[in-house]
Amino acid sequence: MKRIVICADDYGIAPGVSEAIRALLSERRINATSVMTVLPDLLEEADALLPMTGGQASIGLHLTLTGNFEPLTHGFRGATFPSLSKLMALAFARRLDPVNVKAEVETQFMAFEEAFGRAPDHVDGHQHVHLLPIVREAVLDVTRRRAPNAWVRDCTPAAGALKGLDPKGRFIGALARGLAEQAAAAGLATNRGFAGAYNFKVGTNYGRILTHFLAALGDGGLVMVHPGHVDDALRARDPLTGPREAEYDVLAGAALPQILLSTHAQLR
């Protein structure tokens, strides 16, 4: 049996999402979650998660630099972070200020440490921002200093994880090129193989998608998931709603043990 990580992203984005993730962790349906630290109710959500941080689950930092969220520092202009497309344009044009980026990354680390009393077990990025130029260097440097035992999410697709053209998965994989080598040079570990990117189309058979992802992963691989219950806070903060319910239903449902068995996977 291969040992894999099923990591639920966006813990803290809304009460319904956090509640769903805690339920899955408590039932051992997933074994990791990534926490957003830019929301005002972080301490309350962290307190609810603390009983599940005894070693079985990996509790990580979900670095956030995009979306309708207020930055923790003053280095980003405007009341909220830029859109993903704008951040990417600035990053690839080398127009992001490295000092401001590093300050925001470090402050989000500090917020995690204050909420949980320790460094994160792993580090990744909301909308994969940790892969971008300038941001990537800041993330690796701050992780090396503040959480040297944490692993960083490498989004290089596992062999077989891509299905057809899969432009989204291929693009994310291209963004991740070289990250594992840079992390290793900084003395940091990464997961070995990634899956979980799809088009979030409503009505998609998520059980079939998850089976495909798990079958593609090897030992040490990671599949990214986004389960949650939709509430008013989520609707106000993020466009991804309905697919979160569909993912939760599969992860919490009777079929998951069989999916794991059929793909020779177990939660490490």
Coordinates of N, CA and C in Angstrom, one line a residue, residues 5-11 32-37 58-66 104-105 108-109 112 120-132 135-136 138-140 143 147 150-155 172 179 188-191 194-195 222-226:
V5 N -1.1 11.7 1.1 CA -1.7 12.7 1.8 C -2.9 13.3 1.1
I6 N -4.1 13.3 1.8 CA -5.2 14.0 1.2 C -5.4 15.3 2.0
C7 N -5.1 16.4 1.4 CA -5.0 17.7 2.1 C -6.2 18.6 1.6
A8 N -6.9 19.1 2.6 CA -8.1 20.0 2.4 C -7.6 21.4 2.5
D9 N -7.7 22.2 1.4 CA -7.2 23.5 1.4 C -8.3 24.5 2.0
D10 N -7.9 25.7 2.3 CA -8.8 26.8 2.6 C -9.5 26.7 4.0
Y11 N -8.8 26.0 4.9 CA -9.4 26.0 6.3 C -9.4 27.5 6.8
A32 N -4.7 16.0 6.3 CA -4.0 17.3 6.3 C -5.0 18.4 5.9
T33 N -4.7 19.6 6.4 CA -5.4 20.7 6.0 C -4.4 21.9 6.0
S34 N -4.8 22.9 5.1 CA -3.9 24.1 5.0 C -4.8 25.3 5.4
V35 N -4.2 26.1 6.3 CA -5.0 27.1 7.1 C -4.7 28.5 6.5
M36 N -5.8 29.3 6.2 CA -5.6 30.7 5.8 C -5.6 31.5 7.0
T37 N -4.6 32.4 7.1 CA -4.4 33.2 8.3 C -4.8 34.6 8.2
S58 N -1.4 16.6 9.3 CA -0.5 17.7 9.0 C -1.3 19.0 8.9
I59 N -1.0 20.0 9.7 CA -1.6 21.3 9.7 C -0.7 22.3 9.2
G60 N -1.0 22.8 8.0 CA -0.1 23.7 7.3 C -0.6 25.1 7.1
L61 N 0.2 25.9 6.5 CA -0.1 27.3 6.2 C -0.4 27.5 4.8
H62 N -1.6 28.1 4.5 CA -2.1 28.3 3.1 C -1.9 29.8 2.8
L63 N -0.7 30.1 2.4 CA -0.3 31.5 2.1 C -1.3 32.1 1.1
T64 N -1.8 33.3 1.4 CA -2.8 33.9 0.7 C -2.4 35.3 0.2
L65 N -2.3 35.5 -1.1 CA -1.9 36.8 -1.7 C -2.9 37.2 -2.8
T66 N -4.0 36.5 -2.9 CA -5.0 36.9 -3.9 C -6.4 36.8 -3.3
E104 N 4.8 40.2 3.9 CA 3.4 39.6 4.0 C 3.5 38.1 4.3
V105 N 4.4 37.4 3.6 CA 4.6 36.0 3.9 C 5.0 35.8 5.3
Q108 N 2.1 36.3 7.8 CA 1.2 35.2 7.8 C 1.8 34.0 8.5
F109 N 3.1 33.7 8.4 CA 3.7 32.7 9.3 C 3.5 33.1 10.7
F112 N 0.1 32.3 12.0 CA -0.1 30.9 12.2 C 0.5 30.5 13.5
P120 N 4.0 25.8 11.2 CA 3.2 24.9 10.4 C 4.0 23.6 10.0
D121 N 3.2 22.5 9.8 CA 3.8 21.3 9.3 C 4.1 21.3 7.9
H122 N 3.4 22.1 7.1 CA 3.7 22.2 5.7 C 3.3 23.6 5.2
V123 N 3.7 23.9 4.0 CA 3.4 25.3 3.5 C 3.0 25.1 2.0
D124 N 1.9 25.8 1.6 CA 1.5 25.9 0.3 C 0.8 27.3 0.0
G125 N 0.2 27.4 -1.1 CA -0.3 28.7 -1.5 C -1.8 28.7 -2.0
H126 N -2.6 29.6 -1.5 CA -3.9 29.7 -2.1 C -3.8 30.1 -3.6
Q127 N -4.5 29.3 -4.4 CA -4.4 29.5 -5.9 C -2.9 29.3 -6.4
H128 N -2.2 28.5 -5.6 CA -0.8 28.1 -6.0 C 0.1 29.3 -6.1
V129 N -0.1 30.3 -5.4 CA 0.8 31.5 -5.5 C 2.2 31.3 -5.0
H130 N 2.4 30.3 -4.2 CA 3.8 30.0 -3.8 C 4.7 29.5 -4.9
L131 N 4.1 29.3 -6.1 CA 4.9 28.8 -7.2 C 5.5 30.0 -8.1
L132 N 4.9 31.2 -7.9 CA 5.2 32.3 -8.7 C 6.6 32.9 -8.5
V135 N 7.5 35.5 -5.3 CA 6.8 34.9 -4.2 C 7.5 33.6 -3.8
R136 N 7.9 32.8 -4.8 CA 8.5 31.5 -4.5 C 9.8 31.7 -3.6
A138 N 10.5 34.1 -1.7 CA 10.2 34.6 -0.3 C 9.6 33.4 0.5
V139 N 8.8 32.6 -0.1 CA 8.2 31.4 0.7 C 9.3 30.5 1.1
L140 N 10.3 30.2 0.2 CA 11.3 29.2 0.6 C 12.2 29.8 1.7
T143 N 10.2 30.0 5.0 CA 10.0 28.6 5.5 C 11.3 28.0 6.1
A147 N 10.2 27.6 9.7 CA 9.6 26.2 9.8 C 10.5 25.2 9.0
A150 N 9.1 21.8 8.0 CA 7.9 21.8 7.2 C 8.2 21.3 5.8
W151 N 7.3 20.7 5.2 CA 7.4 20.3 3.7 C 6.6 21.3 2.9
V152 N 7.1 21.6 1.7 CA 6.5 22.6 0.8 C 5.8 21.8 -0.3
R153 N 4.6 22.3 -0.7 CA 3.9 21.6 -1.7 C 4.5 21.8 -3.1
D154 N 4.9 20.7 -3.7 CA 5.3 20.7 -5.1 C 4.1 20.3 -5.9
C155 N 3.7 21.1 -6.9 CA 2.5 20.9 -7.7 C 2.9 20.2 -9.0
I172 N -0.4 24.4 -14.1 CA 0.1 24.4 -12.7 C 1.4 23.7 -12.6
L179 N 10.7 23.8 -8.5 CA 10.5 24.1 -7.1 C 11.1 23.0 -6.2
L188 N 14.7 21.9 2.5 CA 13.3 21.7 2.8 C 12.8 20.5 2.0
A189 N 11.9 19.7 2.6 CA 11.3 18.6 1.9 C 10.1 19.0 1.1
T190 N 9.7 18.2 0.2 CA 8.4 18.4 -0.6 C 7.7 17.0 -0.7
N191 N 6.4 17.1 -1.1 CA 5.7 15.9 -1.4 C 6.3 15.3 -2.7
F194 N 1.8 15.1 -7.3 CA 0.7 15.9 -6.9 C -0.5 15.6 -7.8
A195 N -1.7 15.7 -7.3 CA -2.9 15.6 -8.1 C -4.0 16.4 -7.4
L222 N 0.5 13.6 -2.9 CA -0.5 14.4 -2.3 C -1.6 14.7 -3.3
V223 N -2.8 14.6 -2.8 CA -4.0 15.0 -3.6 C -4.6 16.2 -2.8
M224 N -4.8 17.3 -3.5 CA -5.4 18.5 -3.0 C -7.0 18.4 -3.1
V225 N -7.7 18.7 -2.1 CA -9.1 18.7 -2.1 C -9.7 20.0 -1.5
H226 N -11.0 20.3 -1.8 CA -11.6 21.5 -1.4 C -13.0 21.2 -0.8

